[in-house]
Short mmCIF file of C-alpha atoms in Angstrom, two decimals:
data_model
loop_
_atom_site.label_atom_id
_atom_site.label_comp_id
_atom_site.label_asym_id
_atom_site.label_seq_id
_atom_site.Cartn_x
_atom_site.Cartn_y
_atom_site.Cartn_z
CA MET A 1111 102.18 112.19 178.46
CA PHE A 1112 103.64 115.65 176.77
CA SER A 1113 103.39 116.09 173.35
CA PRO A 1114 106.23 116.09 171.65
CA ILE A 1115 107.83 119.60 170.87
CA PRO A 1116 107.56 120.72 167.31
CA GLU A 1117 110.54 121.05 165.59
CA SER A 1118 109.77 124.94 164.94
CA ARG A 1119 109.59 124.83 168.61
CA ARG A 1120 112.72 123.44 169.09
CA LEU A 1121 114.78 126.28 166.77
CA ALA A 1122 112.93 129.04 168.34
CA VAL A 1123 114.55 128.09 172.15
CA ARG A 1124 117.18 126.98 170.33
CA TYR A 1125 117.18 130.74 169.41
CA ALA A 1126 116.47 132.22 172.14
CA GLY A 1127 118.96 131.10 173.67
CA PHE A 1128 122.34 132.21 171.57
CA GLY A 1129 120.50 135.40 172.33
CA ALA A 1130 120.46 135.70 175.17
CA LEU A 1131 123.75 134.99 174.83
CA ALA A 1132 124.09 137.47 172.58
CA GLY A 1133 122.29 139.31 174.81
CA ILE A 1134 124.80 138.84 177.83
CA CYS A 1135 127.33 139.55 175.76
CA PHE A 1136 126.50 142.65 174.75
CA SER A 1137 125.74 143.94 177.98
CA LEU A 1138 129.14 143.62 179.06
CA LEU A 1139 130.21 145.40 176.36
CA ALA A 1140 127.66 148.26 177.09
CA TRP A 1141 129.08 148.36 180.46
CA LEU A 1142 132.36 148.60 180.10
CA ALA A 1143 131.47 151.36 176.65
CA VAL A 1144 129.72 153.43 180.00
CA GLU A 1145 132.50 153.22 182.20
CA THR A 1146 134.29 153.99 179.45
CA GLY A 1147 132.93 156.79 178.76
CA GLY A 1148 130.66 155.89 175.19
CA GLY A 1149 127.41 156.89 176.59
CA VAL A 1150 123.81 155.97 176.68
CA PRO A 1151 122.52 155.34 173.00
CA TRP A 1152 125.18 152.81 172.98
CA LEU A 1153 123.90 150.83 175.35
CA ILE A 1154 120.49 151.09 173.90
CA PHE A 1155 121.68 149.46 170.13
CA LEU A 1156 123.58 146.84 172.08
CA PHE A 1157 120.79 145.61 174.40
CA SER A 1158 117.76 145.61 171.23
CA LEU A 1159 120.85 143.38 168.78
CA PRO A 1160 119.60 140.25 171.84
CA VAL A 1161 115.64 141.01 171.59
CA ALA A 1162 115.21 140.92 167.57
CA GLY A 1163 117.58 137.88 167.51
CA ALA A 1164 115.22 136.77 169.59
CA MET A 1165 112.26 137.24 167.84
CA GLY A 1166 114.02 136.38 164.30
CA ALA A 1167 114.81 133.17 165.45
CA PHE A 1168 110.56 132.65 166.02
CA PHE A 1169 109.42 133.69 162.93
CA LEU A 1170 111.72 132.23 161.09
CA GLY A 1171 110.60 128.70 162.88
CA GLU A 1172 107.22 129.38 162.76
CA GLU A 1173 107.53 129.50 159.03
CA LYS A 1174 109.59 126.70 158.72
CA ASP A 1175 106.39 124.66 159.96
CA ARG A 1176 104.20 126.64 157.93
CA ALA A 1177 106.03 124.95 155.06
CA ARG A 1178 106.61 121.89 156.04
CA ALA A 1179 103.08 121.48 156.73
CA GLU A 1180 102.07 122.64 153.22
CA ALA A 1181 104.78 120.59 151.90
CA ALA A 1182 102.55 117.48 153.51
CA LEU A 1183 100.18 118.62 152.24
CA LEU A 1184 100.86 118.52 148.26
CA GLU A 1185 102.55 115.57 149.22
CA GLN A 1186 99.02 114.02 149.89
CA ASP A 1187 97.78 115.67 147.52
CA PHE A 1188 100.00 113.99 144.30
CA GLU A 1189 99.53 110.31 146.34
CA LYS A 1190 95.50 110.71 146.31
CA THR A 1191 96.02 112.36 142.34
CA THR A 1192 98.09 109.26 141.84
CA GLN A 1193 95.88 106.69 142.73
CA LEU A 1194 92.70 108.93 141.08
CA VAL A 1195 94.03 109.48 137.88
CA GLN A 1196 95.09 105.69 138.12
CA THR A 1197 91.45 104.55 139.44
CA ALA A 1198 90.31 107.19 136.69
CA ILE A 1199 92.31 105.85 133.57
CA THR A 1200 92.14 102.18 134.29
CA GLY A 1201 88.18 101.91 135.69
CA GLU A 1202 87.31 104.95 132.96
CA ASP A 1203 85.65 106.69 135.61
CA TRP A 1204 86.27 109.85 135.06
CA SER A 1205 83.87 111.33 137.87
CA VAL A 1206 86.27 110.75 140.80
CA GLU A 1207 87.23 113.91 143.11
CA LEU A 1208 90.09 115.24 144.61
CA HIS A 1209 88.74 116.88 147.75
CA GLY A 1210 85.47 116.76 149.57
CA ASP A 1211 81.73 117.73 149.46
CA GLY A 1212 82.81 120.62 151.45
CA LEU A 1213 83.85 123.52 149.20
CA PRO A 1214 81.17 126.21 147.92
CA THR A 1215 79.50 125.48 144.75
CA CYS A 1216 77.59 128.28 142.74
CA TRP A 1217 74.07 127.37 144.35
CA GLN A 1218 75.94 127.89 147.84
CA VAL A 1219 77.56 131.24 146.95
CA LYS A 1220 74.81 132.75 145.44
CA ASP A 1221 72.00 131.46 147.48
CA CYS A 1222 70.49 129.95 144.75
CA ARG A 1223 67.39 127.97 145.04
CA ALA A 1224 66.87 127.54 141.11
CA THR A 1225 66.42 122.82 141.81
CA ASP A 1226 66.25 122.97 138.21
CA CYS A 1227 69.73 123.88 137.40
CA PRO A 1228 71.65 120.74 136.04
CA VAL A 1229 74.49 122.05 138.87
CA HIS A 1230 71.63 122.58 141.87
CA GLY A 1231 72.84 120.23 145.08
CA GLU A 1232 75.82 118.87 143.12
CA HIS A 1233 79.34 118.88 144.52
CA SER A 1234 81.28 117.88 141.30
CA VAL A 1235 80.31 120.06 138.33
CA ARG A 1236 80.94 122.95 138.98
CA CYS A 1237 79.19 125.79 137.14
CA TRP A 1238 81.97 127.55 135.22
CA LEU A 1239 82.72 124.26 133.56
CA LEU A 1240 79.28 124.88 132.04
CA SER A 1241 79.30 127.02 128.89
CA GLY A 1242 76.62 128.98 130.52
CA THR A 1243 74.97 129.94 132.94
CA TYR A 1244 71.89 129.04 133.95
CA CYS A 1245 71.39 132.00 136.19
CA GLY A 1246 70.74 133.22 132.97
CA GLY A 1247 68.29 131.71 131.41
CA GLU A 1248 69.27 128.22 129.95
CA VAL A 1249 72.75 126.61 129.94
CA GLN A 1250 74.41 127.24 126.04
CA GLY A 1251 76.56 123.73 126.05
CA ARG A 1252 77.58 121.83 128.97
CA PHE A 1253 81.82 121.87 127.32
CA ALA A 1254 83.43 125.17 128.64
CA GLN A 1255 84.18 127.51 125.56
CA LYS A 1256 85.29 130.49 128.57
CA ILE A 1257 87.82 128.43 130.31
CA GLY A 1258 90.71 131.21 130.35
CA ASP A 1259 87.67 133.39 132.26
CA CYS A 1260 87.30 131.34 135.35
CA SER A 1261 90.13 133.67 137.69
CA ASP A 1262 86.91 136.19 137.94
CA CYS A 1263 83.87 134.18 138.42
CA GLU A 1264 82.81 135.40 142.12
CA VAL A 1265 82.79 131.46 142.67
CA PHE A 1266 85.55 129.90 141.24
CA ARG A 1267 88.05 132.18 143.99
CA ALA A 1268 85.50 130.74 146.22
CA ALA A 1269 86.41 127.18 145.89
CA THR A 1270 90.03 127.90 145.48
CA SER A 1271 90.30 130.01 148.04
CA GLY A 1272 92.07 127.88 150.07
CA GLY A 1273 95.53 127.60 149.10
CA PRO A 1274 97.92 126.02 146.51
CA GLY A 1275 96.41 123.10 147.38
CA GLN A 1276 92.93 122.80 146.71
CA ARG A 1277 93.11 124.76 143.51
CA PHE A 1278 95.38 122.20 142.32
CA GLY A 1279 92.42 120.20 143.59
CA GLU A 1280 90.36 122.29 141.48
CA LEU A 1281 92.05 122.55 138.15
CA PHE A 1282 92.33 119.02 138.60
CA ASN A 1283 88.66 117.95 139.03
CA ALA A 1284 87.75 120.89 135.93
CA LEU A 1285 89.95 118.47 133.91
CA LEU A 1286 88.61 115.78 135.06
CA TRP A 1287 85.29 116.02 134.42
CA VAL A 1288 86.22 117.68 130.90
CA THR A 1289 88.07 114.35 130.13
CA GLY A 1290 85.30 112.31 131.03
CA GLU A 1291 82.46 115.04 128.94
CA LYS A 1292 84.93 114.15 126.19
CA GLN A 1293 84.80 110.89 126.84
CA GLN A 1294 81.63 110.97 127.20
CA GLN A 1295 80.83 112.79 123.17
CA LEU A 1296 83.02 110.34 121.76
CA GLU A 1297 80.79 107.32 123.07
CA ALA A 1298 78.06 109.43 121.52
CA VAL A 1299 79.53 109.56 117.87
CA ASP A 1300 81.25 105.90 118.74
CA ARG A 1301 77.20 105.00 118.96
CA GLU A 1302 76.36 107.13 115.81
CA LEU A 1303 79.28 105.79 114.21
CA GLU A 1304 77.65 102.06 114.75
CA ASN A 1305 74.26 102.89 113.88
CA ASN A 1306 75.15 104.32 110.86
CA SER A 1307 77.66 101.35 110.05
CA PHE A 1308 74.35 98.67 110.92
CA GLU A 1309 72.51 100.76 108.71
CA LEU A 1310 74.83 101.48 105.90
CA GLU A 1311 75.43 97.22 106.89
CA LYS A 1312 71.83 97.19 106.21
CA GLN A 1313 71.08 99.04 103.45
CA GLN A 1314 74.17 96.29 101.44
CA GLU A 1315 72.45 93.87 102.81
CA GLU A 1316 69.10 94.91 101.02
CA ALA A 1317 70.83 95.66 97.72
CA ARG A 1318 72.93 93.23 97.38
CA ARG A 1319 69.59 90.90 98.15
CA ALA A 1320 67.94 93.12 95.50
CA ALA A 1321 70.50 92.38 93.26
CA GLU A 1322 70.45 88.83 94.31
CA LEU A 1323 66.32 87.84 94.10
CA ASP A 1324 64.08 88.42 91.40
CA ALA A 1325 61.79 91.18 92.20
CA VAL A 1326 58.38 89.52 91.33
CA THR A 1327 58.91 86.23 93.26
CA GLY A 1328 61.70 86.75 95.39
CA LEU A 1329 63.12 83.63 94.23
CA MET A 1330 67.18 83.98 92.71
CA ASN A 1331 67.93 85.25 89.22
CA TYR A 1332 69.92 83.73 86.73
CA ARG A 1333 72.81 85.56 87.95
CA HIS A 1334 73.11 84.79 91.78
CA PHE A 1335 71.22 80.61 90.58
CA ARG A 1336 74.39 80.40 88.14
CA GLN A 1337 77.31 80.87 91.30
CA HIS A 1338 75.26 78.19 92.97
CA LEU A 1339 74.68 76.05 90.21
CA GLU A 1340 78.96 76.08 90.18
CA LYS A 1341 79.31 75.83 93.81
CA GLU A 1342 77.03 72.97 94.37
CA LEU A 1343 78.48 70.84 90.57
CA THR A 1344 82.03 71.36 92.49
CA THR A 1345 80.75 69.78 95.52
CA ALA A 1346 78.80 66.84 94.00
CA ARG A 1347 81.81 66.44 91.93
CA ARG A 1348 84.53 65.85 94.14
CA PHE A 1349 82.98 64.24 96.87
CA GLY A 1350 80.55 61.65 94.39
CA ARG A 1351 77.24 62.47 94.76
CA PRO A 1352 74.52 63.38 92.34
CA LEU A 1353 72.65 66.97 91.43
CA SER A 1354 70.22 67.55 89.43
CA LEU A 1355 68.52 70.10 87.53
CA LEU A 1356 64.46 70.84 86.52
CA LEU A 1357 63.59 74.08 84.48
CA VAL A 1358 60.09 74.69 84.27
CA GLU A 1359 58.69 76.23 81.82
CA LEU A 1360 54.93 77.92 82.18
CA GLU A 1361 54.32 77.18 78.26
CA ARG A 1362 51.27 79.72 77.88
CA PHE A 1363 52.68 82.61 80.27
CA ARG A 1364 52.17 84.76 77.54
CA GLU A 1365 48.76 84.22 76.39
CA VAL A 1366 48.16 85.13 80.42
CA ASN A 1367 49.32 88.31 80.63
CA GLU A 1368 48.01 89.24 77.03
CA ARG A 1369 44.19 88.47 78.02
CA PHE A 1370 44.59 88.84 81.58
CA GLY A 1371 47.15 91.65 81.91
CA PHE A 1372 51.03 92.17 83.20
CA ASP A 1373 49.23 92.59 87.17
CA LYS A 1374 47.72 88.61 87.07
CA GLY A 1375 50.81 87.61 85.04
CA ASP A 1376 52.66 88.67 88.32
CA GLU A 1377 50.24 87.15 90.17
CA VAL A 1378 50.32 83.65 88.04
CA LEU A 1379 54.35 84.49 89.05
CA ARG A 1380 54.34 84.71 92.66
CA VAL A 1381 51.50 82.30 93.51
CA PHE A 1382 53.73 79.90 91.80
CA ALA A 1383 57.06 80.68 93.35
CA ASP A 1384 55.35 80.12 96.74
CA LEU A 1385 53.89 75.91 95.19
CA LEU A 1386 57.22 75.69 94.16
CA ARG A 1387 59.23 76.76 97.81
CA ARG A 1388 56.44 74.37 99.69
CA GLU A 1389 57.32 71.46 96.97
CA ALA A 1390 61.08 71.49 96.97
CA ARG A 1391 63.48 70.30 100.09
CA GLU A 1392 65.13 72.50 102.48
CA GLN A 1393 68.98 72.44 100.17
CA ASP A 1394 66.85 72.73 96.91
CA HIS A 1395 67.62 75.78 95.42
CA LEU A 1396 65.01 78.14 93.65
CA ALA A 1397 64.98 80.65 90.90
CA ARG A 1398 63.25 82.77 88.25
CA TYR A 1399 65.46 81.87 85.65
CA SER A 1400 63.99 83.56 82.55
CA GLY A 1401 60.38 85.41 82.06
CA GLU A 1402 58.68 82.20 82.42
CA LYS A 1403 61.19 79.62 82.58
CA PHE A 1404 62.29 78.56 86.63
CA ALA A 1405 65.13 76.59 87.92
CA VAL A 1406 65.15 74.04 90.30
CA LEU A 1407 68.55 72.46 91.21
CA MET A 1408 68.40 69.68 93.60
CA VAL A 1409 71.46 68.89 95.74
CA GLY A 1410 72.33 64.75 96.66
CA ALA A 1411 68.79 63.92 94.57
CA ASP A 1412 69.69 61.77 90.97
CA GLY A 1413 67.06 61.76 88.05
CA GLY A 1414 64.26 59.44 89.15
CA ALA A 1415 64.27 61.59 92.51
CA ALA A 1416 64.16 64.37 90.60
CA LEU A 1417 61.50 62.94 87.63
CA ALA A 1418 58.93 61.91 91.44
CA PHE A 1419 59.25 66.03 92.05
CA ALA A 1420 58.09 67.68 88.83
CA GLU A 1421 55.59 64.35 88.49
CA SER A 1422 54.34 65.38 92.00
CA LEU A 1423 54.99 69.83 90.61
CA VAL A 1424 53.10 69.30 87.21
CA ARG A 1425 49.86 68.05 90.37
CA SER A 1426 49.94 70.79 91.93
CA LEU A 1427 49.14 73.46 89.28
CA LEU A 1428 45.78 73.05 89.94
CA GLU A 1429 46.90 75.08 92.90
CA VAL A 1430 47.65 77.67 91.30
CA ALA A 1431 45.16 77.50 89.13
CA GLU A 1432 42.74 78.11 92.11
CA ALA A 1433 44.88 80.92 94.05
CA THR A 1434 44.84 83.18 90.91
CA ALA A 1435 41.54 82.48 89.29
CA VAL A 1436 43.28 81.84 86.37
CA SER A 1437 41.83 78.77 84.35
CA SER A 1438 44.26 75.50 84.33
CA ASP A 1439 44.02 75.25 80.54
CA PHE A 1440 47.06 78.72 80.81
CA LEU A 1441 48.87 77.12 83.46
CA VAL A 1442 50.41 74.36 81.52
CA THR A 1443 53.97 73.06 82.76
CA SER A 1444 57.00 71.35 80.90
CA ILE A 1445 60.14 69.81 83.07
CA GLY A 1446 63.51 69.04 81.46
CA ILE A 1447 65.51 67.26 83.63
CA ALA A 1448 68.85 66.35 83.75
CA ASP A 1449 71.91 65.52 86.28
CA VAL A 1450 75.37 64.91 87.23
CA PRO A 1451 77.12 62.39 86.80
CA ASP A 1452 75.18 60.89 83.91
CA CYS A 1453 73.93 63.60 81.56
CA ALA A 1454 77.08 66.47 81.90
CA VAL A 1455 79.90 66.79 84.21
CA ASP A 1456 79.91 70.29 84.13
CA PRO A 1457 77.96 73.68 84.63
CA ALA A 1458 77.05 74.43 80.96
CA SER A 1459 76.27 70.85 79.41
CA LEU A 1460 73.89 70.63 83.15
CA VAL A 1461 72.18 73.81 81.34
CA SER A 1462 72.04 72.47 78.34
CA ALA A 1463 70.81 69.09 78.43
CA ALA A 1464 68.26 69.93 80.96
CA ASP A 1465 67.91 72.47 78.12
CA THR A 1466 67.45 69.63 75.53
CA ALA A 1467 65.26 67.35 77.67
CA LEU A 1468 63.00 70.65 78.18
CA ILE A 1469 62.14 70.87 73.99
CA PHE A 1470 61.79 67.19 74.42
CA ALA A 1471 59.37 67.86 77.09
CA GLY A 1472 57.36 69.68 75.66
CA ARG A 1473 56.03 67.28 72.73
CA LYS A 1474 55.59 64.52 75.23
CA ASP A 1475 52.01 63.32 75.60
CA GLY A 1476 50.53 63.48 79.16
CA ASP A 1477 52.44 65.58 82.49
CA HIS A 1478 54.36 67.33 79.85
CA VAL A 1479 58.07 66.21 81.91
CA ALA A 1480 61.45 64.20 80.64
CA TYR A 1481 64.51 63.30 81.67
CA PHE A 1482 67.68 63.85 78.74
CA CYS A 1483 68.47 60.77 78.60
CA ASP A 1484 64.85 59.02 77.67
CA ILE A 1485 64.00 62.17 74.81
CA PRO A 1486 65.18 59.59 71.69
CA GLU A 1487 61.53 57.69 73.00
CA MET A 1488 59.94 61.40 72.14
CA GLU A 1489 59.07 62.22 68.58
CA LEU A 1490 60.62 66.09 67.21
CA GLU A 1491 58.19 68.07 65.11
CA GLY A 1492 59.33 70.61 62.40
CA GLY A 1493 61.24 73.39 64.49
CA ASP A 1494 62.83 71.78 66.44
CA LEU A 1495 66.07 69.80 65.38
CA THR A 1496 67.17 73.83 64.93
CA ARG A 1497 66.49 74.61 68.77
CA LEU A 1498 67.96 71.45 69.29
CA GLY A 1499 70.85 72.76 67.52
CA SER A 1500 70.86 75.90 69.91
CA ARG A 1501 70.34 73.94 73.11
CA LEU A 1502 73.30 71.56 72.34
CA ASN A 1503 75.44 75.20 71.78
CA GLY A 1504 76.74 74.45 74.96
CA ALA A 1505 77.56 71.04 76.07
CA GLY A 1506 80.46 69.64 76.86
CA LEU A 1507 81.48 65.94 75.11
CA GLU A 1508 79.35 65.03 77.61
CA THR A 1509 76.32 65.92 77.47
CA LEU A 1510 76.72 65.38 73.81
CA SER A 1511 77.90 61.76 74.50
CA ALA A 1512 74.89 60.78 77.03
CA LEU A 1513 72.82 62.19 74.22
CA ALA A 1514 73.88 59.59 72.03
CA ARG A 1515 74.04 56.60 74.52
CA ALA A 1516 70.20 57.40 74.74
CA VAL A 1517 69.73 57.86 70.72
CA ASP A 1518 71.79 54.22 70.84
CA ALA A 1519 69.36 52.48 73.55
CA ALA A 1520 66.21 53.95 72.33
CA ASP A 1521 67.62 52.77 68.46
CA GLN A 1522 68.99 48.91 69.86
CA TYR A 1523 70.91 49.16 66.43
CA GLY A 1524 73.31 46.26 67.05
CA THR A 1525 76.53 47.29 68.56
CA ALA A 1526 76.76 49.65 71.11
CA GLY A 1527 78.37 52.88 70.23
CA GLU A 1528 80.94 52.72 73.29
CA GLU A 1529 81.66 49.72 71.82
CA LEU A 1530 82.22 50.78 68.66
CA SER A 1531 84.48 53.60 69.96
CA ARG A 1532 87.09 51.17 71.71
CA LEU A 1533 86.64 50.03 68.64
CA ALA A 1534 88.00 53.22 66.71
CA ALA A 1535 91.24 53.40 69.16
CA SER A 1536 92.51 50.83 68.39
CA MET A 1537 91.86 51.47 64.68
CA ALA A 1538 93.73 54.76 65.93
CA ARG A 1539 96.53 52.66 66.50
CA GLU A 1540 96.79 50.82 63.81
CA LEU A 1541 96.62 53.74 62.01
CA GLU A 1542 99.64 55.24 63.91
CA MET A 1543 97.33 58.50 64.45
CA ASP A 1544 98.79 60.87 67.17
CA ARG A 1545 96.68 61.28 70.54
CA GLU A 1546 94.53 64.63 69.30
CA GLN A 1547 93.73 62.64 65.99
CA ALA A 1548 92.70 59.51 67.87
CA ARG A 1549 90.60 61.53 70.46
CA ALA A 1550 88.67 62.80 67.57
CA LEU A 1551 87.86 59.39 66.34
CA GLU A 1552 86.67 58.39 69.28
CA ILE A 1553 84.32 61.19 69.44
CA ALA A 1554 83.06 60.61 66.21
CA THR A 1555 82.10 57.00 66.19
CA MET A 1556 80.51 57.93 69.41
CA LEU A 1557 78.37 60.37 67.65
CA HIS A 1558 78.14 59.72 64.32
CA ASP A 1559 74.18 57.81 64.74
CA ILE A 1560 73.02 61.10 66.79
CA GLY A 1561 70.79 61.85 64.03
CA LYS A 1562 68.34 60.14 64.29
CA ILE A 1563 67.43 61.48 66.93
CA GLY A 1564 65.27 63.09 64.61
CA VAL A 1565 63.54 59.75 63.01
CA PRO A 1566 60.61 57.75 64.60
CA GLY A 1567 61.33 55.45 66.83
CA SER A 1568 58.72 53.66 65.13
CA VAL A 1569 60.79 54.25 61.89
CA LEU A 1570 64.00 52.36 63.86
CA ARG A 1571 62.71 49.65 65.34
CA LYS A 1572 60.33 48.48 62.47
CA THR A 1573 61.57 45.00 61.58
CA GLY A 1574 59.85 44.66 58.47
CA LYS A 1575 60.81 46.27 55.57
CA LEU A 1576 60.71 50.20 55.13
CA LEU A 1577 58.78 52.02 52.72
CA PRO A 1578 60.38 54.16 50.47
CA GLU A 1579 58.97 57.46 52.97
CA GLU A 1580 60.18 55.65 55.39
CA LEU A 1581 63.74 55.16 54.19
CA SER A 1582 63.33 58.48 53.09
CA LEU A 1583 63.41 59.12 56.91
CA VAL A 1584 66.36 56.75 57.95
CA LYS A 1585 68.76 59.18 55.09
CA GLN A 1586 67.89 61.76 56.57
CA HIS A 1587 69.98 62.04 59.89
CA PRO A 1588 72.99 62.85 58.62
CA ARG A 1589 71.98 65.98 57.80
CA ILE A 1590 69.88 65.76 61.17
CA GLY A 1591 72.64 65.04 63.06
CA GLN A 1592 74.79 67.98 61.38
CA ARG A 1593 72.48 70.05 61.64
CA ILE A 1594 71.92 69.55 65.61
CA LEU A 1595 75.90 69.78 66.73
CA GLU A 1596 77.53 72.23 63.76
CA GLU A 1597 76.67 74.71 66.88
CA ALA A 1598 78.36 72.14 68.74
CA GLU A 1599 81.58 74.01 69.01
CA GLN A 1600 84.15 72.19 70.28
CA ILE A 1601 83.62 69.22 67.72
CA LYS A 1602 83.27 71.92 65.02
CA GLU A 1603 85.60 69.32 62.99
CA LEU A 1604 83.60 66.15 63.46
CA VAL A 1605 80.97 66.73 61.83
CA ALA A 1606 81.73 66.47 58.80
CA ALA A 1607 83.16 62.91 59.80
CA ILE A 1608 79.43 62.62 61.03
CA LEU A 1609 77.85 64.40 57.12
CA TYR A 1610 79.32 62.20 54.44
CA HIS A 1611 79.63 58.30 57.18
CA HIS A 1612 77.11 57.16 54.81
CA GLU A 1613 78.63 57.98 51.64
CA ARG A 1614 80.54 55.12 49.48
CA TRP A 1615 83.99 55.08 47.90
CA ASP A 1616 82.16 53.96 44.14
CA GLY A 1617 80.04 57.15 44.93
CA LYS A 1618 76.73 55.61 45.67
CA GLY A 1619 76.45 56.58 48.89
CA TYR A 1620 74.58 60.13 50.94
CA PRO A 1621 73.89 62.24 51.82
CA GLU A 1622 75.89 63.72 48.67
CA ARG A 1623 77.22 61.13 46.46
CA LEU A 1624 80.56 61.70 46.87
CA LYS A 1625 82.93 59.21 45.44
CA GLY A 1626 86.77 58.56 45.73
CA GLU A 1627 89.48 60.62 48.45
CA GLU A 1628 86.23 63.30 48.37
CA ILE A 1629 85.22 61.20 51.37
CA PRO A 1630 86.91 63.07 54.40
CA LEU A 1631 89.41 60.72 55.42
CA MET A 1632 88.08 60.33 59.35
CA ALA A 1633 84.32 59.70 57.77
CA ARG A 1634 85.22 56.50 55.81
CA ILE A 1635 86.60 55.72 58.99
CA VAL A 1636 83.43 55.90 60.87
CA GLY A 1637 81.46 54.55 57.81
CA ILE A 1638 83.71 51.13 58.16
CA PHE A 1639 82.48 51.40 61.45
CA ASP A 1640 78.99 51.97 60.91
CA ALA A 1641 78.81 48.99 58.27
CA TYR A 1642 80.14 46.45 59.76
CA ARG A 1643 77.72 47.55 63.07
CA ALA A 1644 75.46 46.67 60.08
CA MET A 1645 76.17 43.93 59.91
CA CYS A 1646 75.93 42.60 62.91
CA SER A 1647 72.67 43.74 63.17
CA ASP A 1648 68.83 42.31 61.64
CA ARG A 1649 67.57 45.54 60.39
CA PRO A 1650 65.84 45.87 57.49
CA TYR A 1651 67.29 48.78 55.96
CA ARG A 1652 70.67 47.42 57.15
#
């Protein structure tokens, strides 16, 4: 089979035919010119024209053939470039190359044998893409900073001497290589930022933990514990489940510091904190509440469960003595317990109730553990009443009411205080009191005998006639109630009703022998209920 004739060849034949025809025409003209006496020069001139036309046609065909071939190569390069760009972008692979491995590199052009050069043996990395030359000593960097000088480079000229397509390919390869280098730099910066961010987050977490934890024991500090207390109490109220708070005080801790030194004191605190961690349940929250006071918040545990935990904790104290070589005589604890909903319904009241129980725990024989609702069974000492008033300063009405109920239960004195409160509500309606006044009367009636917490139970429950000094103790309970409640901000206006409810219209009452309208109205009404209560009792001092 014959090979097809290229377009340029066909054009050459066509133009040669036109030249031959032109030559014949011009030959005839030349003959006529001779016959007519035109002369030889005209003949030569006319004969050369068809020859020049034929040669021009041939070379024109060759040039067009070369232009078409280059255009076809450029079209192929364009298509391949498009594919390579798509591959590079979608695959983030910047190592693609427009031309093959046949292009010379520096180590080939220079016949270099320095195999430790980073570009030796490589075809996709050119020496002009480096900021310096290895041949001069060492590579001065990886990124091209003198790209404008590449045209002066012998290796660059050798690699781009194959025409515009090859030059375009090398520039394209250089662009992708530089892009790849940039991406590597960005990834390195990204990794560094990520590492720095991780370190920063780690430092922030450490700072946060340092702000939330006690430095000596590693338990939560007071501020962080109060946040947990508020959250857990809200949850307990929402779902109707119990929550108990224990305040644990190392009573003689200051003596430990004074006798054994602060380092030994810190050791005692750490070992005691470890004991708490071991004894507590996973869901419980532990904190160092103050210098020698710890807090345990028992989620889902009522007062009974909290008492059992406290008693177990007291029995384990011997381990702290053994581990620290401190006599158990110095490791005496008092534990005050209060719970939700029996003792309080808000954080401040729960803390106040547990703190109040802590006072009584210190006066209790044996394990020094006191539950808030049981404290009227315990005896107070001189300064305890002042401390009690201070502890109840932040107590809510629910806590004060719980204390009053506990006093009533311990007193066993006729009609219960809650029943008197209901009678007070009826009295308020009869007197056409507004809502605020009616509520105040109910509270005052409920709390009026709270001062009996300062009267020994043996005196309150005595069945025989009271001795003069015993009767004197009983008559002190209005003033004790005043001392306890005068710092309770929310009921300050009711203190007078509690203080004067034993005054009499004829002036023969106590504690100040007021008479008639000198006695506050609220105290007079409460006095009526107290008299009714006494009539229902068989107490000798009724």
